[in-house]
């Protein structure tokens, strides 16, 4: 999250990586107990980080990753997957 918070421009790669890891998490080993609280707090902090980020001009890829991360932070896994899997042309 610090990478996203401290960069001048939002990086779609970082947002998408976070979303993919979180979407795949239930299929893998559980988050270790000593990391669990901080991990889930970090996911929950994404909407605020994105809302307060100085980069307000998001291209389509940043928007997809950001929307997926926000959906995940709010417990909307299905929406997150849709945001990652579809592009704007497919949604019209």
PDB file of C-alpha atoms in Angstrom, residues 16-84:
ATOM      1  CA  UNK A  16      -4.106  -5.240 -10.420  1.00  0.00           C
ATOM      2  CA  UNK A  17      -1.528  -7.307  -8.541  1.00  0.00           C
ATOM      3  CA  UNK A  18      -3.239  -6.533  -5.228  1.00  0.00           C
ATOM      4  CA  UNK A  19      -6.634  -7.442  -6.680  1.00  0.00           C
ATOM      5  CA  UNK A  20      -5.418 -10.702  -8.228  1.00  0.00           C
ATOM      6  CA  UNK A  21      -3.658 -11.781  -5.027  1.00  0.00           C
ATOM      7  CA  UNK A  22      -6.751 -11.054  -2.956  1.00  0.00           C
ATOM      8  CA  UNK A  23      -9.079 -12.774  -5.422  1.00  0.00           C
ATOM      9  CA  UNK A  24      -6.901 -15.908  -5.395  1.00  0.00           C
ATOM     10  CA  UNK A  25      -6.266 -15.874  -1.634  1.00  0.00           C
ATOM     11  CA  UNK A  26      -9.157 -18.187  -0.658  1.00  0.00           C
ATOM     12  CA  UNK A  27      -7.755 -20.887  -2.968  1.00  0.00           C
ATOM     13  CA  UNK A  28      -4.334 -20.813  -1.295  1.00  0.00           C
ATOM     14  CA  UNK A  29      -2.900 -21.148   2.180  1.00  0.00           C
ATOM     15  CA  UNK A  30      -4.390 -18.893   4.827  1.00  0.00           C
ATOM     16  CA  UNK A  31      -2.682 -15.611   5.613  1.00  0.00           C
ATOM     17  CA  UNK A  32      -0.314 -16.336   8.522  1.00  0.00           C
ATOM     18  CA  UNK A  33      -1.803 -15.299  11.862  1.00  0.00           C
ATOM     19  CA  UNK A  34       0.973 -12.798  12.568  1.00  0.00           C
ATOM     20  CA  UNK A  35       0.218 -11.000   9.278  1.00  0.00           C
ATOM     21  CA  UNK A  36      -3.530 -11.410   9.127  1.00  0.00           C
ATOM     22  CA  UNK A  37      -4.675  -8.241  10.916  1.00  0.00           C
ATOM     23  CA  UNK A  38      -2.316  -5.993   8.967  1.00  0.00           C
ATOM     24  CA  UNK A  39      -3.147  -7.702   5.658  1.00  0.00           C
ATOM     25  CA  UNK A  40      -6.885  -7.177   6.017  1.00  0.00           C
ATOM     26  CA  UNK A  41      -6.426  -3.638   7.348  1.00  0.00           C
ATOM     27  CA  UNK A  42      -4.386  -2.868   4.238  1.00  0.00           C
ATOM     28  CA  UNK A  43      -7.090  -4.166   1.924  1.00  0.00           C
ATOM     29  CA  UNK A  44      -9.708  -2.160   3.841  1.00  0.00           C
ATOM     30  CA  UNK A  45      -7.585   1.005   3.516  1.00  0.00           C
ATOM     31  CA  UNK A  46      -7.554   0.968  -0.285  1.00  0.00           C
ATOM     32  CA  UNK A  47     -10.669   3.106  -0.902  1.00  0.00           C
ATOM     33  CA  UNK A  48      -9.303   5.894   1.297  1.00  0.00           C
ATOM     34  CA  UNK A  49      -5.826   5.685  -0.250  1.00  0.00           C
ATOM     35  CA  UNK A  50      -7.304   5.912  -3.734  1.00  0.00           C
ATOM     36  CA  UNK A  51      -9.714   8.729  -2.834  1.00  0.00           C
ATOM     37  CA  UNK A  52      -6.925  10.815  -1.317  1.00  0.00           C
ATOM     38  CA  UNK A  53      -4.288  10.058  -3.953  1.00  0.00           C
ATOM     39  CA  UNK A  54      -3.122  13.184  -5.815  1.00  0.00           C
ATOM     40  CA  UNK A  55      -3.306  11.411  -9.199  1.00  0.00           C
ATOM     41  CA  UNK A  56      -6.857  12.128 -10.339  1.00  0.00           C
ATOM     42  CA  UNK A  57      -6.415  11.348 -14.056  1.00  0.00           C
ATOM     43  CA  UNK A  58      -6.858   7.593 -14.325  1.00  0.00           C
ATOM     44  CA  UNK A  59      -6.607   5.731 -17.593  1.00  0.00           C
ATOM     45  CA  UNK A  60      -8.740   2.649 -18.253  1.00  0.00           C
ATOM     46  CA  UNK A  61      -6.229   0.209 -16.729  1.00  0.00           C
ATOM     47  CA  UNK A  62      -5.843   2.219 -13.519  1.00  0.00           C
ATOM     48  CA  UNK A  63      -9.637   2.503 -13.287  1.00  0.00           C
ATOM     49  CA  UNK A  64     -10.065  -1.262 -13.647  1.00  0.00           C
ATOM     50  CA  UNK A  65      -7.526  -2.007 -10.931  1.00  0.00           C
ATOM     51  CA  UNK A  66      -8.843   0.699  -8.618  1.00  0.00           C
ATOM     52  CA  UNK A  67     -12.461  -0.409  -9.029  1.00  0.00           C
ATOM     53  CA  UNK A  68     -11.476  -4.009  -8.315  1.00  0.00           C
ATOM     54  CA  UNK A  69      -9.539  -2.985  -5.196  1.00  0.00           C
ATOM     55  CA  UNK A  70     -12.427  -0.873  -3.903  1.00  0.00           C
ATOM     56  CA  UNK A  71     -14.860  -3.727  -4.511  1.00  0.00           C
ATOM     57  CA  UNK A  72     -12.588  -6.120  -2.617  1.00  0.00           C
ATOM     58  CA  UNK A  73     -12.239  -3.696   0.273  1.00  0.00           C
ATOM     59  CA  UNK A  74     -16.022  -3.690   0.561  1.00  0.00           C
ATOM     60  CA  UNK A  75     -16.360  -7.476   0.336  1.00  0.00           C
ATOM     61  CA  UNK A  76     -17.657  -7.519  -3.243  1.00  0.00           C
ATOM     62  CA  UNK A  77     -15.484 -10.274  -4.728  1.00  0.00           C
ATOM     63  CA  UNK A  78     -17.721 -10.907  -7.763  1.00  0.00           C
ATOM     64  CA  UNK A  79     -17.689  -7.245  -8.769  1.00  0.00           C
ATOM     65  CA  UNK A  80     -13.919  -7.167  -8.339  1.00  0.00           C
ATOM     66  CA  UNK A  81     -13.507 -10.092 -10.728  1.00  0.00           C
ATOM     67  CA  UNK A  82     -15.838  -8.461 -13.259  1.00  0.00           C
ATOM     68  CA  UNK A  83     -13.908  -5.183 -13.064  1.00  0.00           C
ATOM     69  CA  UNK A  84     -10.658  -7.022 -13.762  1.00  0.00           C
TER      70      UNK A  84
END
